Short mmCIF file of C-alpha atoms and ligand atoms in Angstrom, two decimals:
data_model
loop_
_atom_site.label_atom_id
_atom_site.label_comp_id
_atom_site.label_asym_id
_atom_site.label_seq_id
_atom_site.Cartn_x
_atom_site.Cartn_y
_atom_site.Cartn_z
CA MET A 54 -12.44 -24.43 5.65
CA ARG A 55 -14.09 -24.34 9.12
CA TYR A 56 -17.56 -23.17 8.25
CA ILE A 57 -21.17 -23.74 9.84
CA GLY A 58 -23.02 -26.15 7.69
CA ASN A 59 -19.76 -27.45 5.66
CA LYS A 60 -20.84 -30.66 4.14
CA ARG A 61 -17.47 -31.82 3.28
CA LYS A 62 -17.86 -34.73 5.56
CA LEU A 63 -21.36 -35.44 4.62
CA VAL A 64 -20.51 -35.88 0.88
CA PRO A 65 -20.65 -39.74 1.22
CA PHE A 66 -24.17 -39.29 2.66
CA ILE A 67 -25.29 -36.97 -0.16
CA ARG A 68 -23.78 -39.38 -2.82
CA ARG A 69 -25.41 -42.41 -1.24
CA GLY A 70 -28.66 -40.56 -1.27
CA ILE A 71 -28.46 -39.57 -4.82
CA GLU A 72 -27.83 -43.24 -5.60
CA GLU A 73 -30.57 -44.66 -3.48
CA LEU A 74 -33.10 -42.17 -4.72
CA GLY A 75 -32.38 -42.74 -8.33
CA ILE A 76 -31.51 -39.11 -9.01
CA THR A 77 -30.30 -38.79 -12.72
CA GLY A 78 -29.44 -35.92 -14.86
CA THR A 79 -26.55 -33.69 -15.99
CA THR A 80 -27.43 -30.17 -14.64
CA ALA A 81 -27.48 -29.03 -11.24
CA CYS A 82 -27.90 -25.95 -9.04
CA ASP A 83 -26.59 -25.33 -5.57
CA PRO A 84 -27.75 -21.80 -4.67
CA PHE A 85 -26.33 -21.97 -0.80
CA ALA A 86 -22.82 -23.14 -1.82
CA GLY A 87 -20.99 -21.85 1.01
CA THR A 88 -17.56 -23.54 0.78
CA ALA A 89 -18.66 -25.27 -2.44
CA SER A 90 -17.91 -28.78 -0.99
CA VAL A 91 -21.19 -30.15 -2.41
CA ALA A 92 -21.00 -28.36 -5.75
CA ARG A 93 -17.44 -29.59 -6.14
CA PHE A 94 -18.67 -33.17 -5.64
CA LEU A 95 -21.58 -32.69 -8.16
CA LYS A 96 -19.19 -31.56 -10.75
CA GLY A 97 -17.03 -34.45 -10.24
CA HIS A 98 -19.90 -36.75 -10.22
CA GLY A 99 -20.89 -35.71 -13.74
CA TYR A 100 -22.96 -32.52 -13.36
CA ALA A 101 -22.64 -29.25 -14.85
CA VAL A 102 -23.15 -27.12 -11.85
CA THR A 103 -24.52 -23.57 -11.27
CA THR A 104 -23.65 -22.14 -7.87
CA SER A 105 -24.49 -19.20 -5.75
CA ASP A 106 -24.29 -17.64 -2.32
CA ILE A 107 -24.59 -14.16 -0.90
CA MET A 108 -21.02 -14.06 0.42
CA SER A 109 -18.03 -12.78 -1.66
CA PHE A 110 -15.62 -15.21 -0.20
CA SER A 111 -17.89 -18.04 -1.19
CA TYR A 112 -17.89 -16.75 -4.69
CA ALA A 113 -14.07 -17.25 -4.80
CA LEU A 114 -14.33 -20.81 -3.57
CA GLN A 115 -17.19 -21.68 -5.97
CA TRP A 116 -15.12 -20.31 -8.91
CA ALA A 117 -11.98 -22.01 -8.03
CA TYR A 118 -13.65 -25.46 -7.13
CA VAL A 119 -16.46 -25.58 -9.54
CA VAL A 120 -15.91 -23.07 -12.41
CA VAL A 121 -12.21 -23.72 -13.05
CA ASP A 122 -11.82 -26.85 -15.33
CA ARG A 123 -8.22 -26.64 -16.26
CA THR A 124 -5.12 -26.10 -14.01
CA PRO A 125 -4.21 -22.52 -14.48
CA GLU A 126 -0.98 -21.87 -16.25
CA PHE A 127 -0.33 -18.18 -15.11
CA ARG A 128 1.19 -17.15 -18.55
CA GLY A 129 1.04 -13.68 -17.41
CA LEU A 130 3.68 -14.31 -14.42
CA SER A 131 6.68 -15.40 -16.46
CA GLU A 132 9.27 -14.18 -14.06
CA VAL A 133 7.42 -16.16 -11.17
CA VAL A 134 6.44 -19.42 -12.84
CA ASP A 135 8.99 -21.97 -13.55
CA ARG A 136 7.46 -23.58 -16.79
CA ALA A 137 9.17 -26.79 -15.89
CA GLU A 138 7.32 -27.25 -12.76
CA ASP A 139 3.77 -27.38 -11.61
CA GLN A 140 2.66 -23.66 -12.31
CA LEU A 141 0.13 -23.49 -9.60
CA ALA A 142 2.47 -24.97 -6.99
CA THR A 143 5.25 -22.50 -8.06
CA THR A 144 2.99 -19.51 -7.92
CA VAL A 145 1.77 -20.51 -4.51
CA ARG A 146 5.38 -21.06 -3.33
CA TYR A 147 6.08 -17.42 -4.54
CA LEU A 148 3.32 -16.00 -2.58
CA ASN A 149 4.29 -18.11 0.54
CA GLU A 150 7.72 -16.42 0.32
CA LEU A 151 6.63 -12.83 0.14
CA GLU A 152 7.91 -10.41 2.69
CA PRO A 153 5.31 -9.63 5.34
CA ARG A 154 3.74 -6.18 4.73
CA ALA A 155 1.42 -4.32 7.43
CA GLU A 156 -1.62 -3.24 5.88
CA PHE A 157 -5.36 -3.65 6.66
CA ILE A 158 -5.56 -7.05 8.20
CA TYR A 159 -2.68 -6.25 10.40
CA GLU A 160 -4.14 -2.73 11.45
CA HIS A 161 -7.39 -4.02 12.39
CA PHE A 162 -7.20 -7.84 13.08
CA CYS A 163 -3.93 -8.27 15.14
CA PRO A 164 -3.25 -6.97 18.67
CA GLU A 165 -0.40 -4.66 17.44
CA GLY A 166 -2.62 -2.96 15.02
CA HIS A 167 -5.52 -1.00 16.79
CA ALA A 168 -6.19 1.38 13.86
CA GLY A 169 -8.80 3.74 15.25
CA SER A 170 -10.00 1.06 17.99
CA GLU A 171 -9.57 0.55 21.58
CA HIS A 172 -9.87 -3.44 20.78
CA GLU A 173 -6.87 -5.45 20.36
CA ARG A 174 -8.82 -7.99 18.07
CA ARG A 175 -6.61 -10.85 18.49
CA TYR A 176 -7.48 -12.78 15.27
CA PHE A 177 -3.93 -13.15 13.81
CA THR A 178 -0.57 -13.07 15.00
CA PRO A 179 1.06 -9.85 13.78
CA GLU A 180 3.32 -12.07 11.46
CA ASN A 181 0.34 -13.74 10.09
CA ALA A 182 -1.61 -10.55 9.61
CA ALA A 183 1.19 -8.98 7.76
CA LYS A 184 1.62 -12.15 5.48
CA ILE A 185 -2.11 -12.06 4.68
CA ASP A 186 -1.81 -8.40 3.82
CA ALA A 187 1.36 -9.12 1.52
CA VAL A 188 -0.34 -12.02 -0.38
CA ARG A 189 -3.79 -10.06 -0.76
CA ARG A 190 -1.94 -6.99 -2.17
CA LYS A 191 0.23 -9.21 -4.55
CA ILE A 192 -2.99 -11.01 -5.88
CA TRP A 193 -4.71 -7.52 -6.25
CA GLU A 194 -1.66 -5.71 -8.06
CA TRP A 195 -1.25 -8.72 -10.63
CA CYS A 196 -5.11 -8.79 -11.16
CA ASP A 197 -5.03 -4.83 -11.65
CA ASP A 198 -2.26 -5.08 -13.97
CA GLY A 199 -3.97 -7.60 -16.21
CA ARG A 200 -1.64 -10.40 -15.33
CA LEU A 201 -4.13 -12.91 -14.03
CA ASN A 202 -7.42 -14.41 -15.68
CA ASP A 203 -10.39 -14.96 -13.60
CA ASP A 204 -9.55 -18.76 -12.97
CA GLU A 205 -5.95 -17.75 -11.80
CA HIS A 206 -7.32 -14.96 -9.71
CA TYR A 207 -10.09 -17.04 -7.78
CA VAL A 208 -7.82 -19.93 -7.32
CA LEU A 209 -5.16 -17.89 -5.51
CA LEU A 210 -7.83 -15.95 -3.52
CA ALA A 211 -9.40 -19.38 -2.64
CA ALA A 212 -5.89 -20.52 -1.51
CA LEU A 213 -5.44 -17.47 0.69
CA ILE A 214 -8.92 -17.49 2.22
CA GLU A 215 -8.41 -20.98 3.33
CA ALA A 216 -4.91 -20.55 4.54
CA ALA A 217 -6.05 -17.51 6.74
CA ASP A 218 -8.77 -19.52 8.20
CA ARG A 219 -6.43 -22.31 9.22
CA VAL A 220 -4.39 -19.80 11.31
CA ALA A 221 -7.47 -17.74 12.59
CA ASN A 222 -7.41 -17.49 16.34
CA THR A 223 -11.14 -18.37 16.63
CA THR A 224 -13.09 -21.57 17.42
CA GLY A 225 -14.44 -21.64 13.77
CA VAL A 226 -16.33 -18.49 13.45
CA TYR A 227 -15.28 -14.84 13.42
CA ALA A 228 -17.87 -13.53 15.79
CA ALA A 229 -15.27 -13.76 18.65
CA TYR A 230 -11.52 -14.35 19.05
CA VAL A 231 -10.00 -16.46 21.54
CA LYS A 232 -8.13 -14.45 24.27
CA SER A 233 -4.94 -16.42 24.27
CA TRP A 234 -3.24 -17.79 21.08
CA GLN A 235 -4.57 -21.24 19.93
CA PRO A 236 -1.94 -23.61 18.61
CA ASN A 237 -3.21 -23.26 15.20
CA ALA A 238 -2.92 -19.42 15.21
CA GLU A 239 0.84 -19.66 16.05
CA LYS A 240 1.72 -21.64 13.04
CA PRO A 241 2.97 -19.67 10.09
CA LEU A 242 0.56 -18.80 7.33
CA ARG A 243 1.01 -21.32 4.57
CA LEU A 244 -1.20 -21.23 1.21
CA ARG A 245 -1.68 -24.77 -0.39
CA PRO A 246 -2.60 -25.25 -4.04
CA PRO A 247 -6.54 -25.89 -4.01
CA ARG A 248 -7.46 -29.36 -5.01
CA LEU A 249 -9.12 -28.52 -8.31
CA VAL A 250 -11.61 -30.48 -10.08
CA THR A 251 -10.38 -30.36 -13.70
CA GLY A 252 -10.97 -31.94 -17.14
CA THR A 253 -14.76 -32.62 -16.96
CA GLY A 254 -15.65 -30.46 -19.88
CA HIS A 255 -18.75 -29.47 -17.88
CA ARG A 256 -19.62 -25.68 -18.18
CA CYS A 257 -20.13 -24.46 -14.58
CA ARG A 258 -21.11 -21.10 -13.36
CA ALA A 259 -20.88 -19.12 -10.09
CA HIS A 260 -22.90 -16.20 -8.84
CA GLN A 261 -22.99 -14.01 -5.82
CA ARG A 262 -26.76 -13.58 -5.75
CA ASP A 263 -29.88 -14.30 -3.62
CA ALA A 264 -30.91 -17.79 -4.16
CA LEU A 265 -34.51 -16.92 -5.32
CA ASN A 266 -33.44 -14.11 -7.59
CA LEU A 267 -30.99 -16.59 -9.22
CA ILE A 268 -33.61 -19.44 -9.41
CA GLN A 269 -36.16 -17.37 -11.04
CA GLU A 270 -33.86 -16.68 -14.09
CA LEU A 271 -32.45 -20.34 -14.68
CA GLU A 272 -33.32 -22.38 -17.79
CA PRO A 273 -34.73 -25.94 -16.68
CA PHE A 274 -32.29 -28.22 -14.95
CA ASP A 275 -32.23 -31.61 -13.37
CA LEU A 276 -31.11 -31.38 -9.77
CA LEU A 277 -31.72 -28.69 -7.19
CA TYR A 278 -29.68 -29.20 -4.24
CA LEU A 279 -30.70 -26.86 -1.14
CA ASP A 280 -28.36 -26.49 1.84
CA PRO A 281 -29.95 -23.24 3.37
CA PRO A 282 -28.75 -21.79 6.80
CA TYR A 283 -30.41 -24.00 9.69
CA ASN A 284 -30.45 -21.17 12.53
CA THR A 285 -30.70 -17.53 13.17
CA ARG A 286 -27.02 -16.81 13.11
CA GLN A 287 -26.46 -14.46 10.19
CA TYR A 288 -23.36 -15.78 8.21
CA ALA A 289 -22.14 -12.24 7.18
CA GLY A 290 -21.80 -11.45 11.01
CA TYR A 291 -19.95 -14.82 11.45
CA TYR A 292 -17.41 -14.68 8.51
CA HIS A 293 -16.81 -11.04 8.17
CA ILE A 294 -13.03 -11.58 7.94
CA PRO A 295 -12.93 -14.03 5.05
CA GLU A 296 -15.45 -11.57 3.43
CA ILE A 297 -13.01 -8.74 3.86
CA ILE A 298 -10.04 -10.73 2.61
CA ALA A 299 -12.17 -11.69 -0.47
CA GLU A 300 -13.11 -8.24 -1.21
CA GLY A 301 -9.90 -6.48 -0.43
CA TRP A 302 -9.56 -2.73 0.80
CA PHE A 303 -7.90 -1.43 -2.29
CA ALA A 304 -10.72 0.64 -3.94
CA GLU A 305 -12.22 1.70 -0.65
CA SER A 306 -11.31 0.51 2.90
CA PRO A 307 -14.22 -0.83 4.80
CA LYS A 308 -15.20 1.11 7.99
CA LEU A 309 -15.10 -1.37 10.74
CA ARG A 310 -16.79 -1.26 14.44
CA GLY A 311 -16.91 -2.73 17.85
CA LYS A 312 -14.94 -5.51 19.43
CA THR A 313 -14.95 -7.87 16.15
CA GLY A 314 -14.33 -5.19 13.61
CA LEU A 315 -17.64 -5.71 11.64
CA PRO A 316 -18.05 -3.51 8.58
CA GLU A 317 -20.41 -0.71 9.34
CA ASP A 318 -22.29 -1.13 6.10
CA GLN A 319 -22.81 -4.88 6.50
CA ASN A 320 -25.97 -5.40 4.71
CA LYS A 321 -26.01 -9.37 3.88
CA ARG A 322 -28.75 -10.48 6.20
CA SER A 323 -30.76 -13.35 4.93
CA ASP A 324 -34.58 -14.09 5.15
CA TRP A 325 -33.44 -17.80 5.65
CA SER A 326 -31.77 -17.01 9.06
CA ARG A 327 -34.93 -15.37 10.38
CA ARG A 328 -37.57 -17.48 12.14
CA ARG A 329 -40.44 -15.36 10.79
CA SER A 330 -39.50 -15.29 7.12
CA CYS A 331 -37.55 -18.72 6.61
CA GLU A 332 -40.61 -20.92 5.77
CA GLN A 333 -41.95 -18.36 3.28
CA ALA A 334 -38.43 -18.10 1.62
CA PHE A 335 -38.42 -21.96 1.37
CA ALA A 336 -41.73 -22.23 -0.25
CA ASP A 337 -41.13 -19.43 -2.54
CA LEU A 338 -37.86 -21.05 -3.80
CA VAL A 339 -39.15 -24.56 -4.08
CA ASN A 340 -42.10 -23.37 -6.01
CA ALA A 341 -40.14 -21.18 -8.42
CA ALA A 342 -37.36 -23.97 -9.30
CA PRO A 343 -37.73 -25.23 -12.84
CA CYS A 344 -36.06 -28.68 -11.97
CA ARG A 345 -36.88 -32.47 -12.09
CA HIS A 346 -35.44 -33.51 -8.55
CA ILE A 347 -35.20 -31.39 -5.37
CA LEU A 348 -32.80 -32.77 -2.60
CA MET A 349 -32.45 -30.69 0.52
CA SER A 350 -29.72 -30.95 3.32
CA TYR A 351 -31.24 -29.98 6.66
CA ASN A 352 -30.83 -30.75 10.26
CA SER A 353 -32.92 -31.89 13.21
CA GLU A 354 -32.64 -28.55 14.93
CA GLY A 355 -33.33 -26.27 11.81
CA ILE A 356 -35.80 -23.38 12.12
CA ILE A 357 -37.83 -24.38 9.22
CA SER A 358 -40.27 -27.12 10.64
CA GLU A 359 -40.44 -30.58 9.41
CA GLY A 360 -44.21 -30.25 8.58
CA CYS A 361 -43.38 -27.17 6.53
CA ILE A 362 -40.57 -29.10 4.61
CA GLU A 363 -42.81 -32.18 3.89
CA SER A 364 -45.93 -30.18 2.92
CA VAL A 365 -43.99 -27.76 0.65
CA LEU A 366 -42.14 -30.57 -1.10
CA ARG A 367 -45.17 -32.79 -1.52
CA GLN A 368 -47.20 -30.02 -3.11
CA ARG A 369 -44.60 -28.95 -5.41
CA GLY A 370 -43.47 -32.44 -6.73
CA ILE A 371 -45.06 -36.03 -7.09
CA ALA A 372 -46.21 -36.56 -3.70
CA ASP A 373 -45.58 -40.18 -3.36
CA THR A 374 -41.78 -39.71 -4.33
CA TYR A 375 -41.35 -37.62 -1.03
CA ARG A 376 -38.55 -39.23 1.13
CA ARG A 377 -36.69 -38.31 4.30
CA LEU A 378 -33.09 -39.86 4.86
CA GLU A 379 -31.28 -39.37 7.93
CA GLN A 380 -27.62 -39.99 9.33
CA PRO A 381 -26.29 -39.07 12.99
CA TYR A 382 -23.72 -36.56 12.83
CA LYS A 383 -21.14 -34.89 15.44
CA ARG A 384 -22.33 -31.36 15.97
CA TYR A 385 -20.21 -28.44 14.85
CA ARG A 386 -19.70 -26.57 17.94
CA SER A 387 -17.92 -23.14 17.44
CA ASP A 388 -18.76 -21.93 20.96
CA ARG A 389 -19.66 -23.38 24.38
CA ASP A 390 -23.02 -23.46 26.03
CA SER A 391 -24.19 -19.89 27.19
CA LYS A 392 -27.15 -18.47 29.02
CA THR A 393 -28.64 -17.70 25.32
CA ARG A 394 -27.63 -21.06 23.84
CA ARG A 395 -27.67 -24.46 25.07
CA TYR A 396 -26.77 -27.26 22.84
CA LYS A 397 -28.89 -30.56 23.34
CA GLY A 398 -25.80 -32.68 23.19
CA ASP A 399 -22.92 -33.62 20.95
CA ARG A 400 -25.02 -35.25 18.23
CA VAL A 401 -27.42 -33.93 15.72
CA THR A 402 -29.23 -35.89 12.93
CA GLU A 403 -28.46 -34.70 9.47
CA LEU A 404 -31.43 -35.11 7.11
CA LEU A 405 -31.92 -35.39 3.37
CA TYR A 406 -35.35 -34.43 1.95
CA TYR A 407 -36.22 -35.47 -1.52
CA VAL A 408 -39.16 -35.01 -4.04
CA GLY A 409 -39.24 -35.81 -7.57
CA VAL A 410 -40.84 -33.20 -9.78
CA ALA A 411 -43.03 -33.92 -12.87
C1 LIG B 770 -25.41 -24.24 5.36
S1 LIG B 770 -24.42 -23.04 4.46
C2 LIG B 770 -24.08 -23.97 3.09
C3 LIG B 770 -22.91 -24.85 3.41
C4 LIG B 770 -22.51 -25.39 2.07
N1 LIG B 770 -23.21 -26.48 1.48
C5 LIG B 770 -21.05 -26.12 2.37
O1 LIG B 770 -20.85 -27.41 2.17
O2 LIG B 770 -20.15 -25.32 2.68
C6 LIG B 770 -25.75 -21.95 3.86
C7 LIG B 770 -25.18 -20.58 2.97
O3 LIG B 770 -26.25 -20.10 2.59
C8 LIG B 770 -25.90 -18.72 2.26
N2 LIG B 770 -27.04 -17.82 2.31
C9 LIG B 770 -27.88 -17.32 3.26
N3 LIG B 770 -28.99 -16.62 2.72
C10 LIG B 770 -28.95 -16.66 1.38
C11 LIG B 770 -29.55 -16.33 0.25
N4 LIG B 770 -30.76 -15.67 0.44
N5 LIG B 770 -29.25 -16.66 -1.03
C12 LIG B 770 -28.17 -17.28 -1.20
N6 LIG B 770 -27.22 -17.74 -0.26
C13 LIG B 770 -27.64 -17.44 1.00
C14 LIG B 770 -24.91 -18.39 3.41
O4 LIG B 770 -24.01 -17.58 3.25
C15 LIG B 770 -24.17 -19.80 3.61
O5 LIG B 770 -22.95 -19.90 2.96
#
């Protein structure tokens, strides 16, 4: 999924860091899990991982890629699943073949919709919006009828969230849509079976909680991997559409406002994306974590100063184990330079900070 801070391409750097720094252990926590790309890697690398994030769509991805340890069998869907075939692939194919059905996403996020708004919100083509609606409703109906267990539910939801993102008419974030249709948006919505990590035997857990609240309640574990927001852009405002798809509109329809259709009661603002509170949030989290190793991804333009990171980590851990590894990286650009934001170039340095804790 296109996501600010997605570490998918940086997993080799993180793996090298873990090896070079001599980090060992069997339990890890990733409390800013996002797309779950690092937690997924840690699970495959031998850790039982606890994950969290404040976003609902992240919870679905965490569950699918980290908690699920056996490929779902969809036993409650006997009329859909061909037992002789790969059952996940068959279920995904069934969802891909559903008739479009115009509902919430169609009404609010494609130009033909316009429910209660003068804005055309060109996020999805009408066909794709109605396909997203049809698939989301079917997943909800199956769940409501008790025909899916949690693993099956989140695997299908993850497949839909990722498929919708591939055809979203954006440059990567949902804070704006593009005025003309982009080539990716004109392709038909196709769900793909998520590439699960199965058979590890690790007991992993997913949460949708504030990082500090979660950390304060955890039993001691080996590795704390931190990947907090780098800048003042609030994720809740940039990814509201995956959030709506994850949460659904079946119990209560969210009330939307403005050009981009942000939910009115959106309240997921993070201290980590505010200049005045991020350094305190960082110190509180590091000091509360009951772990043996702390590894943090950050980048050279982050709002927590390098001096703060170094002094908090040195004080919390064994000072002379402190390290800083770096790797040049192509910048994630979701928008162009503007009056309020000037990028300093196309490259940014990705950093890994480490301290061992007694
Ligand atoms: C840099 S991204 C993490 C990216 C992730 N490692 C990946 O590879 O996709 C930061 C994440 O922190 C989450 N976040 C922000 N404030 C949070 C908080 N107080 N507690 C937990 N998660 C938070 C955001 O929703 C976002 O997903």
